[in-house]
Amino acid sequence: MSGNPRPIFEADVEALSHDGRGIARVDGKVWFIDGALPGERVTARGLKGRRNYGIAALESIDKASERRTTPRCEVFGTCGGCALQHLEYPAQLEFKEQVVKDAFIKSRVTDLPNIERISAEPWHYRRRARLGVRFVPQKGGVLVGFRERNKSYVTPLQECPVIAPEVDSVIPFLAPLIQGLSIRDRLPQIEVAVGEGVAALVFRHLEPLSTADLEQLHQFADQHGVQILTQAKGPDTILPLSPEAAQPLEYRLADFDLRMRFTATSFIQVNAAINAALVSKSIDWLTLTPTDRVLDLFCGLGNFSLAAARHAGTVMGVEGEAALVTQAQKNAEMNQLENVNFECRDLFDESAASWAPGLFSKVIVDPPRTGAIESLKAVAGNIQPEVIAYVSCNPATLARDAEYLINQGSYRLTRVAMADMFPHTAHVETLALFERSEPSG
Ligand SMILES: C[S@@+](CC[C@H](N)C(=O)[O-])C[C@H]1O[C@@H](n2cnc3c(N)ncnc32)[C@H](O)[C@@H]1O
C-alpha cells in the first residue's frame, strides 16, 4: 500500500467472510474489515493488502446492524480465540449454514438437501485448549492467554467465556503462579483438557523445574482442585505431578452407554455436547444393523467407532497416530466391545487404501482440515459402500470431496447438518450423508 499506507474510508458492509470479517467493495476494491457486520455503514482504516483487496480495521460504526450484540468478553477483538461474539448467536448459526451452502455451490454441488442444525449451549463449551505463556517484563511480567488475532503476541486473560468453567475459574491465578516460578521465562504454553470431574493442565517447560517450583505447582493443584502434568519435551515426556493422585480423563457418550478415555494432549472433539449430538446423529443416519460391517476412517480414539459397534456387526477403525490407535483399543476393552478392531495407517497415502469391494457396507470419515480425497478414492472406487457419513471441520474440503463422490463415485448427497462445535468462532463443522445411487458392480 505504498503512497497511501493507511487510507481511511467509509463503506457499506455486504457480507461476512469465512473468517468472520465484514466484506465491503469500495471503488472496485474488496475490503475485509475486522469487526464489521453485514448491513452496517462503517468507517475503516486500511491496514494491508494488494491492488484488488485489503484488510482493514474498524474505526467507527456509523450505522449498526440490528444483529450486532455486545461481546461478553472484554478482550474480544484483540484475542484470536473468538471471531463472532459481536454477532447475536442465532445469526452466527445462519452465517455458518450459509458458509456450508456457499462451499458446496462453489464446488458445483448444487442439488442440496435442507441444512439441519446441531447446536447447544454456546458458552463455556471448550474442553480442550492451548494457552500461550509469555514473560514480558515491560507488560508487568507473565501473560497467559490465547494468541492475538493474526499475531503471535499473547492476549492476557482474566477470564474466558468459552472455555470450560473448571478452567475459567483458574485462569486469573495462572500468571501469578508462573511469575513465582524460577523458569517463568522458559514456560511457553499450558494445554488444558477437561474430562468428567477432572481438569488437567499440562505445563510445557524448556528448562528443568526446581524443587521449589514443583512445590508451588503441587500447592496450586491442591488449592484449585486441578490435575497438573509437566512436559519437558515431546508428548511422551508428559508426567503427572502426583502420579498417586492422577485420575484418568474420560467423557461419556450416554446414548451408547460408552465411556471414552483420553490423555491430556490427545485429540478429542472440543465441545462435549455437540460431539455427543454429532455421534448420535451420524449413527442414526447410517441406520446400522447387526449385518453391517463399518469402516471408520480417521477414527482417533474411537469416538464414532465404538458408538457404531453398539449397533453394527463389526467395525474397523483406522487412524494415523499410533498412540490414538492404542487408546481406541483400550476404550473398546473398557467398554467390553469385541466386534471392533483398529489399525494404524497413513490415510493420505492412496496406495495404503486397497480394500476390496463390499468389504464394508457403511463408512464413516472424519478427516483433518485437508479433507479425505485420497482415502475416498479407495472408498468410492473399491469398497463402494451403501452409505458414507462424512464429518468435516472444513466446508471447502468437504465440498471438494462431495463433488468427487457425486461425479466420480455415483453417490448422492442426501443429508447435511451444520454442527456448531465452536460457537463465537468462525469454525464450521458439518455432517454429510452420501448414499450410493447405483448398485455396486
Ligand atoms: C478430526 S480428527 C477425528 C478423530 C475422531 N474421529 C474423533 O471423533 O475423535 C482427525 C483424525 O485424523 C487423524 N489423522 C490425521 N492425519 C492422518 C493421516 N494421514 N492418516 C490417518 N489419520 C490421520 C488425526 O490423528 C485425528 O485423530
Short mmCIF file of C-alpha atoms and ligand atoms in Angstrom, two decimals:
data_model
loop_
_atom_site.label_atom_id
_atom_site.label_comp_id
_atom_site.label_asym_id
_atom_site.label_seq_id
_atom_site.Cartn_x
_atom_site.Cartn_y
_atom_site.Cartn_z
CA MET A 1 0.00 0.00 0.00
CA SER A 2 2.74 2.40 -0.95
CA GLY A 3 1.87 6.10 -1.27
CA ASN A 4 -1.15 5.97 0.99
CA PRO A 5 -0.42 3.29 3.58
CA ARG A 6 -3.37 3.87 5.92
CA PRO A 7 -6.37 5.13 3.96
CA ILE A 8 -9.47 5.93 5.97
CA PHE A 9 -12.68 5.23 4.09
CA GLU A 10 -16.40 4.74 4.54
CA ALA A 11 -18.00 1.51 3.43
CA ASP A 12 -21.27 -0.40 3.31
CA VAL A 13 -20.68 -3.95 4.53
CA GLU A 14 -22.31 -6.55 2.30
CA ALA A 15 -21.40 -9.91 3.76
CA LEU A 16 -19.21 -11.80 6.22
CA SER A 17 -16.06 -13.53 5.03
CA HIS A 18 -15.49 -17.12 6.06
CA ASP A 19 -13.16 -15.96 8.83
CA GLY A 20 -15.77 -13.54 10.21
CA ARG A 21 -14.69 -10.18 8.69
CA GLY A 22 -17.10 -7.76 7.09
CA ILE A 23 -16.77 -7.59 3.29
CA ALA A 24 -17.22 -4.25 1.52
CA ARG A 25 -16.49 -3.05 -2.01
CA VAL A 26 -15.12 0.47 -2.37
CA ASP A 27 -14.03 1.88 -5.74
CA GLY A 28 -13.58 -1.58 -7.19
CA LYS A 29 -11.51 -2.86 -4.27
CA VAL A 30 -12.73 -5.54 -1.84
CA TRP A 31 -12.06 -4.80 1.81
CA PHE A 32 -12.16 -7.34 4.65
CA ILE A 33 -12.99 -5.26 7.72
CA ASP A 34 -12.32 -6.72 11.18
CA GLY A 35 -15.35 -6.43 13.46
CA ALA A 36 -17.80 -5.11 10.82
CA LEU A 37 -21.12 -6.84 10.14
CA PRO A 38 -23.33 -7.14 7.05
CA GLY A 39 -25.78 -4.26 6.70
CA GLU A 40 -23.52 -1.84 8.57
CA ARG A 41 -22.18 1.51 7.40
CA VAL A 42 -18.68 1.85 8.84
CA THR A 43 -15.56 3.94 8.74
CA ALA A 44 -12.49 1.76 8.37
CA ARG A 45 -8.72 2.10 8.13
CA GLY A 46 -6.80 0.08 5.54
CA LEU A 47 -4.00 -1.98 7.07
CA LYS A 48 -2.53 -4.08 4.32
CA GLY A 49 -3.38 -5.64 1.02
CA ARG A 50 -2.96 -5.52 -2.73
CA ARG A 51 -4.49 -3.63 -5.61
CA ASN A 52 -7.77 -5.57 -5.62
CA TYR A 53 -8.28 -6.38 -1.95
CA GLY A 54 -7.17 -5.36 1.51
CA ILE A 55 -7.56 -5.94 5.24
CA ALA A 56 -8.97 -3.04 7.26
CA ALA A 57 -9.56 -2.18 10.91
CA LEU A 58 -12.84 -0.76 12.13
CA GLU A 59 -12.61 2.93 13.08
CA SER A 60 -16.28 3.56 13.83
CA ILE A 61 -19.72 2.10 13.19
CA ASP A 62 -21.84 4.76 11.54
CA LYS A 63 -24.95 2.58 11.25
CA ALA A 64 -25.03 -0.63 13.28
CA SER A 65 -26.59 -3.96 12.27
CA GLU A 66 -29.69 -4.99 14.19
CA ARG A 67 -27.95 -8.28 14.77
CA ARG A 68 -24.93 -6.71 16.47
CA THR A 69 -24.65 -7.56 20.15
CA THR A 70 -22.28 -6.64 22.96
CA PRO A 71 -19.44 -9.18 23.19
CA ARG A 72 -19.35 -10.96 26.53
CA CYS A 73 -15.57 -10.95 26.66
CA GLU A 74 -13.53 -7.84 27.47
CA VAL A 75 -10.68 -8.81 25.17
CA PHE A 76 -12.89 -9.70 22.21
CA GLY A 77 -11.38 -8.07 19.12
CA THR A 78 -7.82 -8.49 20.35
CA CYS A 79 -7.84 -12.14 21.41
CA GLY A 80 -7.63 -14.57 18.50
CA GLY A 81 -9.82 -17.15 20.27
CA CYS A 82 -13.20 -15.82 19.06
CA ALA A 83 -14.28 -14.01 15.89
CA LEU A 84 -18.07 -13.63 16.14
CA GLN A 85 -19.04 -12.61 19.68
CA HIS A 86 -20.34 -9.29 18.28
CA LEU A 87 -22.95 -11.15 16.19
CA GLU A 88 -26.02 -12.43 18.04
CA TYR A 89 -25.96 -16.20 18.35
CA PRO A 90 -28.88 -17.13 16.02
CA ALA A 91 -27.23 -15.02 13.31
CA GLN A 92 -23.94 -16.91 13.84
CA LEU A 93 -25.79 -20.16 13.12
CA GLU A 94 -27.37 -18.72 9.97
CA PHE A 95 -23.96 -17.44 8.86
CA LYS A 96 -22.37 -20.89 9.29
CA GLU A 97 -25.19 -22.60 7.39
CA GLN A 98 -24.59 -20.14 4.57
CA VAL A 99 -20.85 -20.93 4.66
CA VAL A 100 -21.70 -24.61 4.15
CA LYS A 101 -24.08 -23.82 1.27
CA ASP A 102 -21.58 -21.45 -0.38
CA ALA A 103 -18.82 -24.06 -0.19
CA PHE A 104 -20.98 -26.70 -1.89
CA ILE A 105 -22.11 -24.27 -4.57
CA LYS A 106 -18.52 -23.16 -5.21
CA SER A 107 -17.63 -26.82 -5.81
CA ARG A 108 -20.65 -27.13 -8.13
CA VAL A 109 -22.61 -29.34 -5.72
CA THR A 110 -25.96 -27.70 -6.29
CA ASP A 111 -28.66 -30.26 -5.50
CA LEU A 112 -28.54 -29.64 -1.75
CA PRO A 113 -30.84 -31.09 0.89
CA ASN A 114 -32.12 -28.82 3.66
CA ILE A 115 -29.31 -27.99 6.07
CA GLU A 116 -30.16 -29.35 9.52
CA ARG A 117 -28.73 -27.78 12.65
CA ILE A 118 -26.92 -29.18 15.68
CA SER A 119 -26.37 -26.56 18.37
CA ALA A 120 -26.12 -26.46 22.16
CA GLU A 121 -25.21 -24.02 24.94
CA PRO A 122 -22.83 -21.56 23.24
CA TRP A 123 -20.79 -20.55 26.31
CA HIS A 124 -18.17 -22.42 28.37
CA TYR A 125 -18.02 -25.29 25.90
CA ARG A 126 -14.26 -25.68 25.24
CA ARG A 127 -12.88 -28.74 26.98
CA ARG A 128 -9.53 -28.65 25.12
CA ALA A 129 -7.38 -25.57 24.58
CA ARG A 130 -3.79 -24.42 24.36
CA LEU A 131 -2.95 -21.30 26.36
CA GLY A 132 0.14 -19.36 25.37
CA VAL A 133 2.50 -18.08 28.07
CA ARG A 134 4.96 -15.17 27.60
CA PHE A 135 7.25 -13.39 30.03
CA VAL A 136 7.11 -9.71 29.04
CA PRO A 137 8.68 -7.55 31.81
CA GLN A 138 7.56 -4.34 30.01
CA LYS A 139 3.95 -5.51 30.41
CA GLY A 140 4.28 -6.41 34.06
CA GLY A 141 5.65 -9.95 33.79
CA VAL A 142 3.96 -13.20 32.82
CA LEU A 143 0.98 -13.13 30.41
CA VAL A 144 -1.29 -16.15 29.94
CA GLY A 145 -3.94 -16.37 27.23
CA PHE A 146 -4.76 -17.11 23.63
CA ARG A 147 -2.74 -15.57 20.84
CA GLU A 148 -3.83 -12.22 19.49
CA ARG A 149 -5.76 -12.20 16.22
CA ASN A 150 -3.29 -12.60 13.33
CA LYS A 151 -0.31 -12.02 15.65
CA SER A 152 1.96 -14.10 17.84
CA TYR A 153 1.51 -11.92 20.95
CA VAL A 154 -0.43 -13.39 23.86
CA THR A 155 -3.63 -11.61 24.95
CA PRO A 156 -3.56 -11.66 28.78
CA LEU A 157 -6.77 -13.25 30.05
CA GLN A 158 -8.53 -12.86 33.36
CA GLU A 159 -11.46 -14.99 32.28
CA CYS A 160 -12.72 -16.73 29.18
CA PRO A 161 -16.44 -17.18 28.48
CA VAL A 162 -15.96 -20.03 26.02
CA ILE A 163 -13.58 -22.25 27.99
CA ALA A 164 -14.92 -24.95 30.34
CA PRO A 165 -15.84 -23.46 33.77
CA GLU A 166 -13.28 -25.66 35.57
CA VAL A 167 -10.51 -23.91 33.62
CA ASP A 168 -12.12 -20.46 33.50
CA SER A 169 -12.06 -20.34 37.30
CA VAL A 170 -8.27 -20.88 37.49
CA ILE A 171 -7.26 -18.55 34.63
CA PRO A 172 -6.64 -15.46 36.82
CA PHE A 173 -4.29 -17.49 39.04
CA LEU A 174 -2.10 -18.94 36.29
CA ALA A 175 0.02 -15.85 35.51
CA PRO A 176 0.82 -15.20 39.22
CA LEU A 177 1.72 -18.89 39.63
CA ILE A 178 4.16 -18.84 36.71
CA GLN A 179 5.52 -15.44 37.75
CA GLY A 180 6.61 -17.11 41.01
CA LEU A 181 8.50 -19.96 39.28
CA SER A 182 12.27 -19.88 38.69
CA ILE A 183 11.70 -20.67 34.97
CA ARG A 184 8.98 -18.04 34.38
CA ASP A 185 10.58 -17.15 31.02
CA ARG A 186 11.04 -20.78 29.91
CA LEU A 187 7.45 -21.97 30.02
CA PRO A 188 5.80 -21.36 26.62
CA GLN A 189 2.37 -22.97 26.95
CA ILE A 190 -0.22 -24.73 29.05
CA GLU A 191 -2.51 -27.29 27.42
CA VAL A 192 -5.83 -27.79 29.13
CA ALA A 193 -8.11 -30.80 28.90
CA VAL A 194 -11.32 -31.31 30.83
CA GLY A 195 -12.86 -34.71 31.48
CA GLU A 196 -15.82 -35.63 33.66
CA GLY A 197 -14.92 -34.35 37.13
CA VAL A 198 -11.25 -33.68 36.25
CA ALA A 199 -9.46 -30.69 34.74
CA ALA A 200 -5.87 -31.30 33.63
CA LEU A 201 -3.24 -28.63 32.92
CA VAL A 202 -0.07 -29.65 31.09
CA PHE A 203 2.82 -27.21 31.68
CA ARG A 204 5.35 -27.32 28.82
CA HIS A 205 8.74 -26.27 30.19
CA LEU A 206 12.05 -25.70 28.36
CA GLU A 207 14.27 -25.84 31.47
CA PRO A 208 14.02 -28.21 34.45
CA LEU A 209 11.61 -27.18 37.21
CA SER A 210 13.32 -26.61 40.58
CA THR A 211 12.18 -28.33 43.79
CA ALA A 212 10.60 -25.04 44.88
CA ASP A 213 8.80 -24.76 41.51
CA LEU A 214 7.41 -28.28 41.89
CA GLU A 215 6.24 -27.43 45.41
CA GLN A 216 4.38 -24.38 44.10
CA LEU A 217 2.73 -26.43 41.38
CA HIS A 218 1.64 -29.02 43.98
CA GLN A 219 0.13 -26.30 46.14
CA PHE A 220 -1.69 -24.83 43.15
CA ALA A 221 -3.13 -28.22 42.15
CA ASP A 222 -4.37 -28.85 45.70
CA GLN A 223 -5.79 -25.37 46.15
CA HIS A 224 -7.66 -25.25 42.83
CA GLY A 225 -8.61 -28.91 42.54
CA VAL A 226 -6.88 -29.41 39.17
CA GLN A 227 -4.52 -32.08 37.95
CA ILE A 228 -1.11 -30.78 36.84
CA LEU A 229 1.17 -32.55 34.39
CA THR A 230 4.59 -31.44 33.22
CA GLN A 231 6.09 -31.79 29.76
CA ALA A 232 9.84 -31.32 29.25
CA LYS A 233 9.99 -32.35 25.56
CA GLY A 234 7.67 -34.32 23.23
CA PRO A 235 4.29 -35.83 24.19
CA ASP A 236 5.93 -38.96 25.60
CA THR A 237 7.63 -36.84 28.29
CA ILE A 238 4.30 -35.80 29.87
CA LEU A 239 4.31 -36.75 33.55
CA PRO A 240 1.67 -36.27 36.23
CA LEU A 241 2.93 -34.13 39.08
CA SER A 242 1.33 -36.53 41.59
CA PRO A 243 1.22 -39.99 39.98
CA GLU A 244 -0.53 -41.41 43.04
CA ALA A 245 -3.41 -38.91 42.71
CA ALA A 246 -3.66 -38.97 38.89
CA GLN A 247 -7.21 -39.57 37.70
CA PRO A 248 -7.93 -40.68 34.13
CA LEU A 249 -9.63 -38.21 31.80
CA GLU A 250 -12.92 -39.52 30.40
CA TYR A 251 -16.03 -38.35 28.59
CA ARG A 252 -19.30 -40.18 28.12
CA LEU A 253 -21.49 -40.89 25.14
CA ALA A 254 -24.68 -41.55 27.08
CA ASP A 255 -26.78 -42.60 24.05
CA PHE A 256 -24.41 -45.52 23.58
CA ASP A 257 -23.54 -46.20 27.21
CA LEU A 258 -19.86 -45.51 26.44
CA ARG A 259 -17.00 -44.12 28.48
CA MET A 260 -14.14 -42.76 26.39
CA ARG A 261 -10.74 -42.33 27.98
CA PHE A 262 -8.24 -39.81 26.60
CA THR A 263 -4.94 -38.20 27.50
CA ALA A 264 -4.44 -34.50 28.22
CA THR A 265 -2.87 -33.74 24.84
CA SER A 266 -4.56 -36.24 22.53
CA PHE A 267 -7.23 -35.24 20.02
CA ILE A 268 -10.79 -35.10 21.31
CA GLN A 269 -13.72 -33.18 19.85
CA VAL A 270 -13.65 -29.81 21.62
CA ASN A 271 -17.33 -29.48 22.54
CA ALA A 272 -18.79 -32.35 24.60
CA ALA A 273 -22.48 -31.61 23.95
CA ILE A 274 -22.03 -31.12 20.21
CA ASN A 275 -19.83 -34.18 19.96
CA ALA A 276 -22.46 -36.35 21.65
CA ALA A 277 -25.15 -35.00 19.30
CA LEU A 278 -22.92 -35.42 16.25
CA VAL A 279 -22.09 -39.03 17.08
CA SER A 280 -25.78 -39.82 17.73
CA LYS A 281 -26.93 -38.17 14.50
CA SER A 282 -24.32 -39.85 12.34
CA ILE A 283 -25.10 -43.30 13.77
CA ASP A 284 -28.82 -42.59 13.33
CA TRP A 285 -28.33 -41.55 9.69
CA LEU A 286 -26.29 -44.69 8.99
CA THR A 287 -29.23 -46.89 10.20
CA LEU A 288 -26.85 -49.60 11.37
CA THR A 289 -27.97 -53.20 11.79
CA PRO A 290 -26.13 -56.30 13.04
CA THR A 291 -25.30 -57.30 9.45
CA ASP A 292 -23.37 -54.08 8.80
CA ARG A 293 -19.56 -54.03 8.53
CA VAL A 294 -18.46 -50.46 9.25
CA LEU A 295 -15.19 -48.74 8.37
CA ASP A 296 -14.37 -45.63 10.44
CA LEU A 297 -11.57 -43.61 8.83
CA PHE A 298 -9.57 -41.05 10.87
CA CYS A 299 -11.10 -42.71 13.93
CA GLY A 300 -8.92 -41.09 16.63
CA LEU A 301 -9.61 -42.71 19.98
CA GLY A 302 -12.72 -44.49 18.67
CA ASN A 303 -15.31 -41.73 19.17
CA PHE A 304 -17.52 -42.87 16.26
CA SER A 305 -16.21 -46.46 16.01
CA LEU A 306 -17.37 -47.56 19.44
CA ALA A 307 -20.79 -45.95 19.01
CA ALA A 308 -21.12 -47.76 15.66
CA ALA A 309 -20.02 -51.02 17.29
CA ARG A 310 -23.04 -50.88 19.62
CA HIS A 311 -25.33 -51.35 16.58
CA ALA A 312 -23.29 -52.85 13.73
CA GLY A 313 -21.97 -56.38 13.24
CA THR A 314 -18.30 -55.39 13.05
CA VAL A 315 -16.34 -52.14 12.95
CA MET A 316 -12.82 -51.35 11.84
CA GLY A 317 -11.30 -48.02 12.86
CA VAL A 318 -8.28 -46.63 11.00
CA GLU A 319 -6.10 -43.87 12.38
CA GLY A 320 -2.63 -42.48 11.60
CA GLU A 321 -1.45 -41.71 15.13
CA ALA A 322 -0.25 -44.88 16.87
CA ALA A 323 -0.97 -43.55 20.38
CA LEU A 324 -4.61 -42.93 19.42
CA VAL A 325 -4.94 -46.42 17.97
CA THR A 326 -3.72 -47.86 21.28
CA GLN A 327 -6.15 -45.62 23.16
CA ALA A 328 -9.01 -46.71 20.87
CA GLN A 329 -8.21 -50.37 21.56
CA LYS A 330 -8.20 -49.69 25.32
CA ASN A 331 -11.51 -47.86 25.02
CA ALA A 332 -13.05 -50.84 23.21
CA GLU A 333 -11.85 -53.16 26.00
CA MET A 334 -13.02 -50.81 28.75
CA ASN A 335 -16.50 -50.83 27.17
CA GLN A 336 -16.44 -54.61 26.61
CA LEU A 337 -16.80 -54.30 22.85
CA GLU A 338 -15.37 -57.27 20.98
CA ASN A 339 -16.66 -56.51 17.48
CA VAL A 340 -14.30 -53.59 16.81
CA ASN A 341 -10.68 -53.56 15.63
CA PHE A 342 -8.25 -50.75 14.97
CA GLU A 343 -5.42 -50.30 12.53
CA CYS A 344 -2.69 -47.66 12.18
CA ARG A 345 -2.37 -46.38 8.59
CA ASP A 346 -1.47 -43.20 6.79
CA LEU A 347 -4.74 -42.34 5.08
CA PHE A 348 -3.16 -39.67 2.90
CA ASP A 349 -1.28 -42.40 1.09
CA GLU A 350 -3.58 -43.60 -1.70
CA SER A 351 -1.78 -46.91 -2.13
CA ALA A 352 -2.46 -47.80 1.51
CA ALA A 353 -6.19 -47.90 0.95
CA SER A 354 -6.78 -51.05 -1.06
CA TRP A 355 -9.90 -52.50 0.48
CA ALA A 356 -11.92 -54.95 -1.60
CA PRO A 357 -15.40 -54.24 -2.96
CA GLY A 358 -18.12 -54.95 -0.45
CA LEU A 359 -15.66 -55.45 2.43
CA PHE A 360 -17.52 -52.74 4.35
CA SER A 361 -21.19 -51.88 3.95
CA LYS A 362 -21.01 -48.45 5.59
CA VAL A 363 -18.22 -45.92 6.05
CA ILE A 364 -17.58 -43.00 8.42
CA VAL A 365 -14.88 -40.43 7.60
CA ASP A 366 -13.76 -37.64 9.92
CA PRO A 367 -10.57 -36.20 8.44
CA PRO A 368 -8.46 -33.17 9.43
CA ARG A 369 -8.95 -29.84 7.59
CA THR A 370 -7.22 -31.08 4.45
CA GLY A 371 -10.09 -33.49 3.77
CA ALA A 372 -10.16 -37.13 2.75
CA ILE A 373 -9.86 -37.21 -1.05
CA GLU A 374 -7.09 -39.87 -1.11
CA SER A 375 -8.98 -42.37 1.01
CA LEU A 376 -12.34 -41.51 -0.59
CA LYS A 377 -10.90 -42.55 -3.95
CA ALA A 378 -10.37 -46.00 -2.45
CA VAL A 379 -13.73 -45.97 -0.66
CA ALA A 380 -15.79 -44.91 -3.68
CA GLY A 381 -13.64 -46.77 -6.20
CA ASN A 382 -13.01 -50.08 -4.41
CA ILE A 383 -15.29 -50.60 -1.44
CA GLN A 384 -18.40 -48.89 -2.83
CA PRO A 385 -20.28 -48.90 0.46
CA GLU A 386 -24.03 -48.21 0.60
CA VAL A 387 -23.55 -45.02 2.60
CA ILE A 388 -20.79 -42.70 3.74
CA ALA A 389 -21.18 -40.40 6.76
CA TYR A 390 -18.65 -37.60 6.38
CA VAL A 391 -17.79 -35.44 9.42
CA SER A 392 -15.90 -32.34 8.35
CA CYS A 393 -14.16 -29.42 10.06
CA ASN A 394 -13.61 -27.60 6.76
CA PRO A 395 -16.55 -26.90 4.42
CA ALA A 396 -14.21 -26.24 1.46
CA THR A 397 -12.61 -29.70 1.51
CA LEU A 398 -15.95 -31.35 2.31
CA ALA A 399 -17.43 -29.70 -0.78
CA ARG A 400 -14.45 -30.70 -2.93
CA ASP A 401 -14.74 -34.32 -1.72
CA ALA A 402 -18.54 -34.24 -2.18
CA GLU A 403 -18.08 -33.20 -5.78
CA TYR A 404 -15.77 -36.20 -6.26
CA LEU A 405 -18.19 -38.65 -4.62
CA ILE A 406 -21.11 -37.37 -6.67
CA ASN A 407 -19.46 -37.02 -10.07
CA GLN A 408 -16.87 -39.80 -9.96
CA GLY A 409 -18.36 -42.17 -7.43
CA SER A 410 -22.12 -42.41 -8.07
CA TYR A 411 -23.14 -41.07 -4.66
CA ARG A 412 -25.95 -38.67 -3.84
CA LEU A 413 -25.71 -36.10 -1.06
CA THR A 414 -28.88 -36.84 0.87
CA ARG A 415 -28.48 -35.14 4.26
CA VAL A 416 -26.42 -32.28 5.65
CA ALA A 417 -26.21 -30.88 9.18
CA MET A 418 -24.18 -27.91 10.39
CA ALA A 419 -22.92 -28.67 13.90
CA ASP A 420 -21.85 -25.61 15.89
CA MET A 421 -18.84 -27.19 17.56
CA PHE A 422 -17.09 -23.82 18.10
CA PRO A 423 -19.62 -21.06 18.93
CA HIS A 424 -18.33 -17.47 18.60
CA THR A 425 -15.52 -18.60 16.29
CA ALA A 426 -15.77 -18.82 12.51
CA HIS A 427 -15.06 -22.58 12.52
CA VAL A 428 -17.74 -24.68 10.87
CA GLU A 429 -18.30 -28.39 11.49
CA THR A 430 -20.54 -30.30 9.09
CA LEU A 431 -22.03 -33.78 8.89
CA ALA A 432 -22.95 -35.02 5.42
CA LEU A 433 -24.53 -38.28 4.31
CA PHE A 434 -23.81 -39.76 0.90
CA GLU A 435 -25.91 -42.65 -0.40
CA ARG A 436 -24.89 -44.81 -3.31
CA SER A 437 -27.25 -44.20 -6.21
CA GLU A 438 -26.35 -47.30 -8.21
CA PRO A 439 -25.83 -50.88 -7.09
CA SER A 440 -22.12 -51.74 -6.75
CA GLY A 441 -20.56 -53.65 -9.59
C1 LIG B 1 -10.87 -34.56 13.17
S1 LIG B 1 -9.91 -35.78 13.97
C2 LIG B 1 -11.15 -37.00 14.24
C3 LIG B 1 -10.88 -38.05 15.27
C4 LIG B 1 -12.04 -38.92 15.68
N1 LIG B 1 -12.88 -39.32 14.58
C5 LIG B 1 -12.88 -38.27 16.76
O1 LIG B 1 -14.06 -38.02 16.52
O2 LIG B 1 -12.36 -38.04 17.86
C6 LIG B 1 -8.93 -36.36 12.66
C7 LIG B 1 -8.06 -37.55 12.96
O3 LIG B 1 -7.31 -37.86 11.78
C8 LIG B 1 -6.03 -38.34 12.18
N2 LIG B 1 -5.13 -38.18 11.04
C9 LIG B 1 -4.54 -37.04 10.60
N3 LIG B 1 -3.79 -37.30 9.51
C10 LIG B 1 -3.90 -38.64 9.25
C11 LIG B 1 -3.39 -39.49 8.25
N4 LIG B 1 -2.56 -39.04 7.30
N5 LIG B 1 -3.71 -40.80 8.28
C12 LIG B 1 -4.56 -41.27 9.23
N6 LIG B 1 -5.09 -40.50 10.20
C13 LIG B 1 -4.76 -39.19 10.22
C14 LIG B 1 -5.69 -37.48 13.39
O4 LIG B 1 -4.70 -38.11 14.19
C15 LIG B 1 -7.06 -37.36 14.08
O5 LIG B 1 -7.22 -38.39 15.01
#
